[in-house]
Short mmCIF file of C-alpha atoms in Angstrom, two decimals:
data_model
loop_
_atom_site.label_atom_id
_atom_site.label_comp_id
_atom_site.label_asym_id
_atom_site.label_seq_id
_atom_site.Cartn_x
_atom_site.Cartn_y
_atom_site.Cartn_z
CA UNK Z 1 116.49 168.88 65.57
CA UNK Z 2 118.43 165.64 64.09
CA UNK Z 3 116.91 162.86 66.05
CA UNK Z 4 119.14 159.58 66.26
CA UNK Z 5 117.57 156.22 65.98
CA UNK Z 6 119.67 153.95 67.73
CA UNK Z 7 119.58 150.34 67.04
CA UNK Z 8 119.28 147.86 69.36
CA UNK Z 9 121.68 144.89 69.26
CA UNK Z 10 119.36 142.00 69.24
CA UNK Z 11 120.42 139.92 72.60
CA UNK Z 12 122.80 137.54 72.50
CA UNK Z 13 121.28 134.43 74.26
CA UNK Z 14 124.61 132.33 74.92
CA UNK Z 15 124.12 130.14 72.09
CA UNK Z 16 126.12 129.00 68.94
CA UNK Z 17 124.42 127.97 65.35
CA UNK Z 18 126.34 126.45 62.57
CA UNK Z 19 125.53 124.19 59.37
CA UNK Z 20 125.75 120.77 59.77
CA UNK Z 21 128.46 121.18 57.22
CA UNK Z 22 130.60 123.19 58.69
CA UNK Z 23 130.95 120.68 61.70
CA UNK Z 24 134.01 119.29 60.81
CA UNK Z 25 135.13 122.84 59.88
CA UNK Z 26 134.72 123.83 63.97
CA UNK Z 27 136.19 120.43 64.96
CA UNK Z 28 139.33 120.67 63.45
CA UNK Z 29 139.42 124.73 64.15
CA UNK Z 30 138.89 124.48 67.65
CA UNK Z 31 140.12 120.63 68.60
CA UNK Z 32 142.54 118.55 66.42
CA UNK Z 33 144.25 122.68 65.00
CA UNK Z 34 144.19 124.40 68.05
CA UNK Z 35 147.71 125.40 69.62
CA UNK Z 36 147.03 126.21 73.28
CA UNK Z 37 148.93 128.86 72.88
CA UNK Z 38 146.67 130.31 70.70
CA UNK Z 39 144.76 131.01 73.42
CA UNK Z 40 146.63 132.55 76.01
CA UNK Z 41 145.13 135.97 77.31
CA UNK Z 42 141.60 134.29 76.64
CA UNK Z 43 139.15 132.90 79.25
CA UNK Z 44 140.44 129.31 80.76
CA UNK Z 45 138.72 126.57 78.97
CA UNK Z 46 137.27 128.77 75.96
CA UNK Z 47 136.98 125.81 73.52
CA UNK Z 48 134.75 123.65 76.64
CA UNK Z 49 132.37 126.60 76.86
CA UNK Z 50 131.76 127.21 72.46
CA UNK Z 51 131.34 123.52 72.57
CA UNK Z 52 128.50 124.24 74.91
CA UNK Z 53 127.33 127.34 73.50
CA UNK Z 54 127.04 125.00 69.56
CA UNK Z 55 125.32 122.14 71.88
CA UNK Z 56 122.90 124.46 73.11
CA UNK Z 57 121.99 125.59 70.18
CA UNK Z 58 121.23 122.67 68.60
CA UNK Z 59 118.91 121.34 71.70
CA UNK Z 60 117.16 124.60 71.54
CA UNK Z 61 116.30 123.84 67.87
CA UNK Z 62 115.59 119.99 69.19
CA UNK Z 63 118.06 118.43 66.87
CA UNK Z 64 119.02 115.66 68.48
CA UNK Z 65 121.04 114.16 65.36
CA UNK Z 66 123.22 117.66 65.67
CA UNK Z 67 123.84 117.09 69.39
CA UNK Z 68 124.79 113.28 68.61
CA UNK Z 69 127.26 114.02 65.68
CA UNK Z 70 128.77 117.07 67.08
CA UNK Z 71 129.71 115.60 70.73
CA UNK Z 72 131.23 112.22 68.78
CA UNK Z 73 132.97 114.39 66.78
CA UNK Z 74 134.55 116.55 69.53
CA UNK Z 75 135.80 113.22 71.29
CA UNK Z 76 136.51 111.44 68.52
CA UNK Z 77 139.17 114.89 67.69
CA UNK Z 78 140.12 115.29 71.37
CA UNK Z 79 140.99 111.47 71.50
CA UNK Z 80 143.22 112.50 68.01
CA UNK Z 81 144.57 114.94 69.34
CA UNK Z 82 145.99 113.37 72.91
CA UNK Z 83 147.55 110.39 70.42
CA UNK Z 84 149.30 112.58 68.34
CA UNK Z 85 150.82 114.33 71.23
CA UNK Z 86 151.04 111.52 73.94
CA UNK Z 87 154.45 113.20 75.21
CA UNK Z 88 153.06 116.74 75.31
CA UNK Z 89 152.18 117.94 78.77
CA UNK Z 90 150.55 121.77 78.02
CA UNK Z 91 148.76 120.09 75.37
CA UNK Z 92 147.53 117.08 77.54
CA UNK Z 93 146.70 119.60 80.59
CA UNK Z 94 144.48 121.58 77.90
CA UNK Z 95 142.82 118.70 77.26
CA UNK Z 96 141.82 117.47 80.39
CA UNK Z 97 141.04 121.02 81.75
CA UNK Z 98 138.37 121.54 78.56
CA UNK Z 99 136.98 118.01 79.10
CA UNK Z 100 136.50 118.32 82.71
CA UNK Z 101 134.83 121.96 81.81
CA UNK Z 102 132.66 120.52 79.43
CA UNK Z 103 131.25 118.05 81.53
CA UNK Z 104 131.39 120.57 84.14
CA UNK Z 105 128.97 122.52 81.46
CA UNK Z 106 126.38 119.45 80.79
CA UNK Z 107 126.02 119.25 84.29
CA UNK Z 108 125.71 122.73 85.57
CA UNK Z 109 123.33 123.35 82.38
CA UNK Z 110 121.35 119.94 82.52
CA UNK Z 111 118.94 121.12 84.76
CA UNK Z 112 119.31 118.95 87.24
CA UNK Z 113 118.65 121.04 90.58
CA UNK Z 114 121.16 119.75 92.36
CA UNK Z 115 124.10 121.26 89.74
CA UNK Z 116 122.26 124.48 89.97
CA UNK Z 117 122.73 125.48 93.50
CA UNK Z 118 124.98 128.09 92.79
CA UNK Z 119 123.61 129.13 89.09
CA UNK Z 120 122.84 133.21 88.65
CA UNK Z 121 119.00 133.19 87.10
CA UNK Z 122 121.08 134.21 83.58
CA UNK Z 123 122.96 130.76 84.10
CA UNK Z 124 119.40 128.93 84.35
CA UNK Z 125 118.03 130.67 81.40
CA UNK Z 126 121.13 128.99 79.53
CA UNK Z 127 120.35 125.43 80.89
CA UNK Z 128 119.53 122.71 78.27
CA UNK Z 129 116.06 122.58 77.13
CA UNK Z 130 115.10 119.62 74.66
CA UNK Z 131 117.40 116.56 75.52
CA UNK Z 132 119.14 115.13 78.97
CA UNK Z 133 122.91 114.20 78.42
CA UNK Z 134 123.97 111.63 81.36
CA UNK Z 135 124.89 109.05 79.37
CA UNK Z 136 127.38 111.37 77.17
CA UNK Z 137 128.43 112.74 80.26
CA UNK Z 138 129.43 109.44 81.36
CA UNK Z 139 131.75 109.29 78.30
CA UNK Z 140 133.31 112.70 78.76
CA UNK Z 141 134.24 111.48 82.57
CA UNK Z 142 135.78 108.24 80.91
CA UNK Z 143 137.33 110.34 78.57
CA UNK Z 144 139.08 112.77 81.12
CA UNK Z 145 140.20 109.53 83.30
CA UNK Z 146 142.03 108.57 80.27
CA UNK Z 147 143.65 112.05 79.50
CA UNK Z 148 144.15 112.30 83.45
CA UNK Z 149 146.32 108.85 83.21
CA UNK Z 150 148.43 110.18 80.17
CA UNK Z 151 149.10 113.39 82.03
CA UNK Z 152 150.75 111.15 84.93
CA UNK Z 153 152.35 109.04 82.24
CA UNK Z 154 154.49 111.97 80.92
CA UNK Z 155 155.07 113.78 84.16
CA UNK Z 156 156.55 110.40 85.25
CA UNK Z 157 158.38 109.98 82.84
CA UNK Z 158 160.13 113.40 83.03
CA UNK Z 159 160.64 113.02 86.91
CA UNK Z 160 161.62 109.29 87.34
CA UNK Z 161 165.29 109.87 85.85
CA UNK Z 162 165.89 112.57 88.08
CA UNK Z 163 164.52 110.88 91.38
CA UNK Z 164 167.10 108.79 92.83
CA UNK Z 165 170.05 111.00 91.87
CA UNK Z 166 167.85 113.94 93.94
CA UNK Z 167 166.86 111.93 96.60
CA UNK Z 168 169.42 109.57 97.58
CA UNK Z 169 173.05 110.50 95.76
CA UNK Z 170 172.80 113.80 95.53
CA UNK Z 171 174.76 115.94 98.65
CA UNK Z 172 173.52 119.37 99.55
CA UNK Z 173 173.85 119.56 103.33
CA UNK Z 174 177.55 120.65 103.72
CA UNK Z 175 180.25 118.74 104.84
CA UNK Z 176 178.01 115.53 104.69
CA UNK Z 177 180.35 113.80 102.18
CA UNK Z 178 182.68 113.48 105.38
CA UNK Z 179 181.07 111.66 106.72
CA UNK Z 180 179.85 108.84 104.23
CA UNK Z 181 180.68 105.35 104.43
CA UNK Z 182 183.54 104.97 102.73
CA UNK Z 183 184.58 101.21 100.32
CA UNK Z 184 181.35 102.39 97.96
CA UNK Z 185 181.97 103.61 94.84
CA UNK Z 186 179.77 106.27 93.12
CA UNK Z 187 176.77 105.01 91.35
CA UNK Z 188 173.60 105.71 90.48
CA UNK Z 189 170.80 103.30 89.16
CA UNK Z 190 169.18 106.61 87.10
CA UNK Z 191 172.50 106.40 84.59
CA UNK Z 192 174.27 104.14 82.35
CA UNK Z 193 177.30 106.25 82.16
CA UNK Z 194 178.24 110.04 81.90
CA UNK Z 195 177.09 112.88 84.89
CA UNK Z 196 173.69 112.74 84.41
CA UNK Z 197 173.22 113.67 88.46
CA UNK Z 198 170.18 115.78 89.06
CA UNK Z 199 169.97 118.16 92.54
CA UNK Z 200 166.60 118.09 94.59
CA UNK Z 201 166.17 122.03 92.73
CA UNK Z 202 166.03 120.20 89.54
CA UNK Z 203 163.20 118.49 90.63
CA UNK Z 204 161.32 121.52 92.21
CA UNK Z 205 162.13 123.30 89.16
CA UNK Z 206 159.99 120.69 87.23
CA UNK Z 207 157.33 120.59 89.33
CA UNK Z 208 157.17 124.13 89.30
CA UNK Z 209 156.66 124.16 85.52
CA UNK Z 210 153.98 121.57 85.77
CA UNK Z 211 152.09 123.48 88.37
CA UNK Z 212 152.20 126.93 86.44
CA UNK Z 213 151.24 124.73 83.04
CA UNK Z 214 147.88 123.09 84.96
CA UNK Z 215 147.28 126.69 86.87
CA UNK Z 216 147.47 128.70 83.36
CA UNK Z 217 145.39 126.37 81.73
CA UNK Z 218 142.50 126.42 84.69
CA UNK Z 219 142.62 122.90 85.78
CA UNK Z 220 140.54 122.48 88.41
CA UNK Z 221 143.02 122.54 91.50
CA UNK Z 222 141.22 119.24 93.04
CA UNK Z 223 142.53 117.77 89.38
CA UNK Z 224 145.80 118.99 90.59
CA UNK Z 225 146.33 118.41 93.99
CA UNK Z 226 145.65 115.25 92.66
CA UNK Z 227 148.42 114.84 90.11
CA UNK Z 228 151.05 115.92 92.81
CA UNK Z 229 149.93 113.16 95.18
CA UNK Z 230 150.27 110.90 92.53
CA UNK Z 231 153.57 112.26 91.74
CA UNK Z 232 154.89 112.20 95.44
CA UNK Z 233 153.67 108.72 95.87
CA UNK Z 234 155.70 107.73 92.59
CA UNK Z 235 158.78 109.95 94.14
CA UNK Z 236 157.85 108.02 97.46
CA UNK Z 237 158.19 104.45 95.41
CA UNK Z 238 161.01 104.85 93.65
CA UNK Z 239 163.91 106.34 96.39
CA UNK Z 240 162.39 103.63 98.93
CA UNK Z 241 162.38 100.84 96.21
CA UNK Z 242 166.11 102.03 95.58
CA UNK Z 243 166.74 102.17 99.64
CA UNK Z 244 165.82 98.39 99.91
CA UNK Z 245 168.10 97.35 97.74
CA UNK Z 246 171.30 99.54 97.56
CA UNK Z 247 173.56 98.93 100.66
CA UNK Z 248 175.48 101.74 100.07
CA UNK Z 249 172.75 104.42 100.68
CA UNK Z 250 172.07 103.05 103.81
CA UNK Z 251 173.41 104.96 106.50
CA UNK Z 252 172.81 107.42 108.72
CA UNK Z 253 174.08 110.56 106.48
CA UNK Z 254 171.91 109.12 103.47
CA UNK Z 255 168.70 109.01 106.00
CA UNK Z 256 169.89 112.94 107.12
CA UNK Z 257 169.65 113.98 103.46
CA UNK Z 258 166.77 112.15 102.88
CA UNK Z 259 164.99 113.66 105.79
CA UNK Z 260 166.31 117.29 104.27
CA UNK Z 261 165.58 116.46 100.32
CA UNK Z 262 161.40 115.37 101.80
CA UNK Z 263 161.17 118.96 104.25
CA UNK Z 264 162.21 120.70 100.87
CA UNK Z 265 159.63 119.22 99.22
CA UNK Z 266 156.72 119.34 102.14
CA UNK Z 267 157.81 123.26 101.71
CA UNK Z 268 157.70 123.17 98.42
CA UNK Z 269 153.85 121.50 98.78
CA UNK Z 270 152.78 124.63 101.12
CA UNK Z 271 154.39 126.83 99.53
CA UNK Z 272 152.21 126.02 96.62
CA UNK Z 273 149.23 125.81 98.63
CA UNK Z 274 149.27 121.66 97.84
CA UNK Z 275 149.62 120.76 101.98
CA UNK Z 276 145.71 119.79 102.27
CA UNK Z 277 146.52 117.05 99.12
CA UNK Z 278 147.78 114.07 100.83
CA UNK Z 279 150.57 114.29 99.02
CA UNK Z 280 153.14 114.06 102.41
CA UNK Z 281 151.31 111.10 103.45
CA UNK Z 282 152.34 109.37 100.30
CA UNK Z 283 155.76 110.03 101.52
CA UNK Z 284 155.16 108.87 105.01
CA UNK Z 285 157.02 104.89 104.13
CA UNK Z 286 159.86 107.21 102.99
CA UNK Z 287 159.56 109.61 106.12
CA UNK Z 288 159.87 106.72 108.26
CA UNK Z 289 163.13 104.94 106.38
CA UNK Z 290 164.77 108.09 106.94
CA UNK Z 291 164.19 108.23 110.66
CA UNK Z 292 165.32 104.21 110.55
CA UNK Z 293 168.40 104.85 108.96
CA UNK Z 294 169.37 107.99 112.01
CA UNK Z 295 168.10 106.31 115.19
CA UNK Z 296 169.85 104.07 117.54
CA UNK Z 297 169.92 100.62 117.16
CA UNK Z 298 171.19 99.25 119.97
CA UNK Z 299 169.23 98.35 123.12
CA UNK Z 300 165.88 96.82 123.64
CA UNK Z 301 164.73 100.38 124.29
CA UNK Z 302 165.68 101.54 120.66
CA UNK Z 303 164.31 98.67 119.24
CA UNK Z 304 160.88 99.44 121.01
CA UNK Z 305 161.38 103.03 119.45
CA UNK Z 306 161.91 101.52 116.01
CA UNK Z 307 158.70 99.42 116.31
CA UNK Z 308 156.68 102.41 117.85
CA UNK Z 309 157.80 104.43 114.81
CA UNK Z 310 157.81 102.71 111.73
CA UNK Z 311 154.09 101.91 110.87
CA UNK Z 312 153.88 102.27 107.65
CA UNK Z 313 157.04 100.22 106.76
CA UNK Z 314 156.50 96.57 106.74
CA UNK Z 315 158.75 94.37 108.93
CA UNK Z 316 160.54 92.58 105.86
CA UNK Z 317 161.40 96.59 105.03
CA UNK Z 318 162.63 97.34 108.46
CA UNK Z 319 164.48 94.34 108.85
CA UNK Z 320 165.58 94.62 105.41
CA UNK Z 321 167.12 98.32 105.73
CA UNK Z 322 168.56 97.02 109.20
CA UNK Z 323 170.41 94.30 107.25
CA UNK Z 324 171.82 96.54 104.81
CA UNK Z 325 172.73 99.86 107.38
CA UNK Z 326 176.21 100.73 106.83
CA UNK Z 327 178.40 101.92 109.90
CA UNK Z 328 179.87 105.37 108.85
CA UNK Z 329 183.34 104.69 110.71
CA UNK Z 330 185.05 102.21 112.92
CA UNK Z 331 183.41 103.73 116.13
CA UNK Z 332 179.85 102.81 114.46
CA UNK Z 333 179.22 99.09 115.11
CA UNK Z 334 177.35 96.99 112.80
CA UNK Z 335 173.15 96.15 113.62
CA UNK Z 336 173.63 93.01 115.58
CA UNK Z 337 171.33 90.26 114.97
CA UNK Z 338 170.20 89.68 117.82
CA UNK Z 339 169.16 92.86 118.08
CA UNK Z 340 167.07 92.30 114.41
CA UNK Z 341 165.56 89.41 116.35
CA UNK Z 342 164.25 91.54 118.76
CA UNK Z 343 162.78 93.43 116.32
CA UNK Z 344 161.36 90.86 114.18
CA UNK Z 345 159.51 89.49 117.29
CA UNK Z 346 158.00 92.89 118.19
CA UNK Z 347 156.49 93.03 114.96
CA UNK Z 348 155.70 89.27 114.63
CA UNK Z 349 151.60 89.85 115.27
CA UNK Z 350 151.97 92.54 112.04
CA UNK Z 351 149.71 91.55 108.96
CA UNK Z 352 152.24 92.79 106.68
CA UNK Z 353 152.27 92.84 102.82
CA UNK Z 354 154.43 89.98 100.98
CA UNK Z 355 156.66 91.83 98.66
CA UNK Z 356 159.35 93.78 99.68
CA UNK Z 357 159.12 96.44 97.10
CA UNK Z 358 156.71 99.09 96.92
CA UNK Z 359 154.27 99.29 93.38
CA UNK Z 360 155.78 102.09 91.62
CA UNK Z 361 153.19 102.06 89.04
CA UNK Z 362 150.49 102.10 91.29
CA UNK Z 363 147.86 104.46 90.33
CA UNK Z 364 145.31 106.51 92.90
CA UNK Z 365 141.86 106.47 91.90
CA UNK Z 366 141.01 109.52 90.07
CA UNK Z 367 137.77 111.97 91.04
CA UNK Z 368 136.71 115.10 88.91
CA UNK Z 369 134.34 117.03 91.43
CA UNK Z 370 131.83 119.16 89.90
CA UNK Z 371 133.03 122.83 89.61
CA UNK Z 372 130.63 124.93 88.31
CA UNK Z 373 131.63 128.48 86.61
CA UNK Z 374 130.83 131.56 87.36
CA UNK Z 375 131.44 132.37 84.34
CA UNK Z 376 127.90 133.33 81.81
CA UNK Z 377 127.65 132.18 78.67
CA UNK Z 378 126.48 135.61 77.12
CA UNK Z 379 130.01 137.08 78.00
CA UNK Z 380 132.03 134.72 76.23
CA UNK Z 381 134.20 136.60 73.00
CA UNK Z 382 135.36 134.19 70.66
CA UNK Z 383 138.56 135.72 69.28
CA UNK Z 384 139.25 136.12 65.26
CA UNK Z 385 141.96 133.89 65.35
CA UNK Z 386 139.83 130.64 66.10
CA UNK Z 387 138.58 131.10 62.66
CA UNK Z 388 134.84 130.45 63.90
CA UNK Z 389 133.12 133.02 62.04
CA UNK Z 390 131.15 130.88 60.53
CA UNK Z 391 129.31 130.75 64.03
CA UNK Z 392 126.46 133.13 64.53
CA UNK Z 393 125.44 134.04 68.09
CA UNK Z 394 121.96 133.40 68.75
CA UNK F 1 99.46 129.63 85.75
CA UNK F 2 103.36 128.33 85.79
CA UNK F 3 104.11 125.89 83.19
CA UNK F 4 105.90 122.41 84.14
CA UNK F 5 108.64 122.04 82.74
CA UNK F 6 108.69 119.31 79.63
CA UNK F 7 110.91 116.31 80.53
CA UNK F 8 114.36 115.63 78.76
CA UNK F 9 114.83 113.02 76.13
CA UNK F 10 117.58 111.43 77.07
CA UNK F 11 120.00 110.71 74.39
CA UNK F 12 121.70 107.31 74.40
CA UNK F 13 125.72 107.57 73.83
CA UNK F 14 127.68 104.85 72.56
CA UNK F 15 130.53 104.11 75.42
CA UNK F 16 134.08 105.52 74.56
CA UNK F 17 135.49 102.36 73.31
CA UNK F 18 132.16 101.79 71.16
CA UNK F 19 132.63 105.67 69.70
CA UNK F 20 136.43 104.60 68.68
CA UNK F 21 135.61 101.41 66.81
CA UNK F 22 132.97 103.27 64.95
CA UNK F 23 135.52 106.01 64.22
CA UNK F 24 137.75 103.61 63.22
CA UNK F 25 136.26 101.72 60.68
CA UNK F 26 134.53 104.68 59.54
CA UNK F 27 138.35 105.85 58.64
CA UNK F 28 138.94 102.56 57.04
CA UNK F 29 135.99 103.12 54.40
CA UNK F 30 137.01 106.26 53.48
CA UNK F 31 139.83 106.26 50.83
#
């Protein structure tokens, strides 16, 4: 009888071993070369985790010179890489998602307990043995903050020319246009000539894409429930910065849009499972204007309302959108002011803000909670076309 | 008997801004 000797595969322990020479070989292969599209199919964050799987190795052989040269050299490319593509959103998202992960990795792996709470006894077997990384850890958060503010740069930059055309000019509730003030011509601040008008789907439609981008590239979704509050606020900014100072989108139809174009998007926040991101409260100033523009402003009664409602509007805004509220028709007076007195005095004990204008560029402070993986590092296929094969698995 | 666990060396890290100036004039040496 034939009898088979079958080998065994030696275990693969979840780590990664390379010459020193070939570092700059991985770096540009898997950072400064690598197309995220090259990747699609693959495991979210596959670069983060061979990082960690070559960092391993070289604490389990106690090289600390390895560990030193190969971590500066991955930021040093990822840094590179974000320059050279500072108007590239996928490629920006990629970058922030494998950052995150890899600090994500130093942590879960340090072998700290409290980052090992939810580790399999595989996972601790793959924790870091030789050398304790907080301080590069430090860098890799300072390092995501700045990909995280680039991200916001170009999303802002794509949105802002589409926001006040969506928000304020643009008419989708029927027979609206009817009832308009009339003596205003058509303008829009977003434009220096030809029909660049954008609908309130336009928008969607780009949020959309930047959702499914920072979803397919397994951001964490703290990361981006916290780019859409950031956005919201900026959409928030900009159509009440544009309020305060345009006389002809102040009136009551304009604040009935508004009121329609910010339930669209609150739907468009739930429908995307976004509701729990404080992104509507960014919108509340805006929330508020809207009501302004479509109550009553008559009586001592409606000015009580007014005060009662608008809290997060400063009196200088209220006052100011009062000022500039355009009667749709003949039958509409004017806001009397007397009637703006009344108001002013309500609010006179406010500690209101100075300026008039809201910060547009204002930025939210930025937090990367720990999120550890499930994920083990045994499991992890690199795929030919990285062109690692000069790894070995250890 | 279990075995404590040997501490961690920690390894110092140059900040972010430090790591870029030493990447930078490491680019202007080379030709």
């Amino acid at each position: 009888r034939q009898v088979t000797v079958q080998r065994k595969e030696k275990d693969f322990q979840g780590m990664l071993e390379y010459h020193k020479e070939d570092e700059a070989l991985l770096t540009r292969n898997l950072v400064t070369e690598l197309k995220p599209q090259m990747l699609s199919g693959t495991v979210p964050c596959l670069p983060a985790y061979i990082l960690y799987m070559c960092i391993r190795h070289a604490d389990y052989t106690n090289d600390d010179l390895k560990v030193h040269s190969l971590l500066t050299s991955t930021i040093n490319g990822i840094k590179k890489v974000l320059k050279k593509h500072n108007d590239d959103f996928e490629m920006t998202t990629f970058w922030l998602s494998n950052t995150c992960r890899l600090l994500h990795c130093l942590k879960q792996y340090s072998g700290d307990e409290g980052f090992m709470t939810q580790n399999t006894a595989k996972q601790n077997e793959h924790c870091l043995k030789n050398f304790d990384l907080t301080e590069y850890r430090q860098v890799l958060s300072d390092l995501s903050i700045q990909i995280y503010q680039q991200l916001i740069k170009i999303a802002e930059g794509v949105l802002q020319p589409m926001i006040v055309s969506a928000m304020l000019e643009n008419e989708s509730i029927q027979g609206l246009s009817g009832v308009k003030p009339t003596g205003y011509r058509k303008r829009s601040s977003s434009m220096a000539d030809g029909d660049n008008s954008y609908c309130l789907e336009a928008v969607i439609r780009q949020m959309n894409s930047f959702h499914t981008v920072m979803c397919d590239q397994g951001l964490d979704p703290e990361i981006i429930q916290q780019v859409f509050k950031q956005l919201f606020y900026m959409i928030n900014a900009m159509t009440l910065n544009n309020l305060l100072l345009r006389k002809d989108v102040c009136s009551w139809s304009t604040g009935m849009q508004l009121r329609y174009n910010i339930s669209q998007l609150e739907e468009w926040l739930r429908g995307r499972n976004l509701h729990q991101s404080g992104a509507v409260q960014t919108m509340e100033p805006l929330i508020q204007a809207a009501q302004l523009l479509q109550l009553k402003k008559k009586t001592p009664e409606d000015a009580e309302a007014i005060c009662s409602l608008c809290t997060s509007l400063s009196t200088q805004q209220i006052v100011k959108i009062l000022n500039l509220y355009t009667p749709l028709n003949e039958f509409e007076e004017r806001v009397t002011v007397s009637f703006i007195r009344t108001i002013q005095a309500q609010l006179q004990e406010r500690s209101d803000p100075q300026q008039l204008l809201l910060d547009s560029k204002h930025m939210f402070p930025v937090l990367f909670p720990f999120n550890p993986s499930s994920l083990t590092m045994d499991s992890i296929h690199i795929p030919a076309c990285l062109n690692l094969e000069f790894l070995n698995e250890v | 008997s279990t075995q404590r666990p040997r501490p961690r060396v920690l390894l110092k890290a140059p900040t972010l801004a430090e790591m870029e100036e030493m990447n930078t004039s490491e680019e202007e040496e080379s030709p």
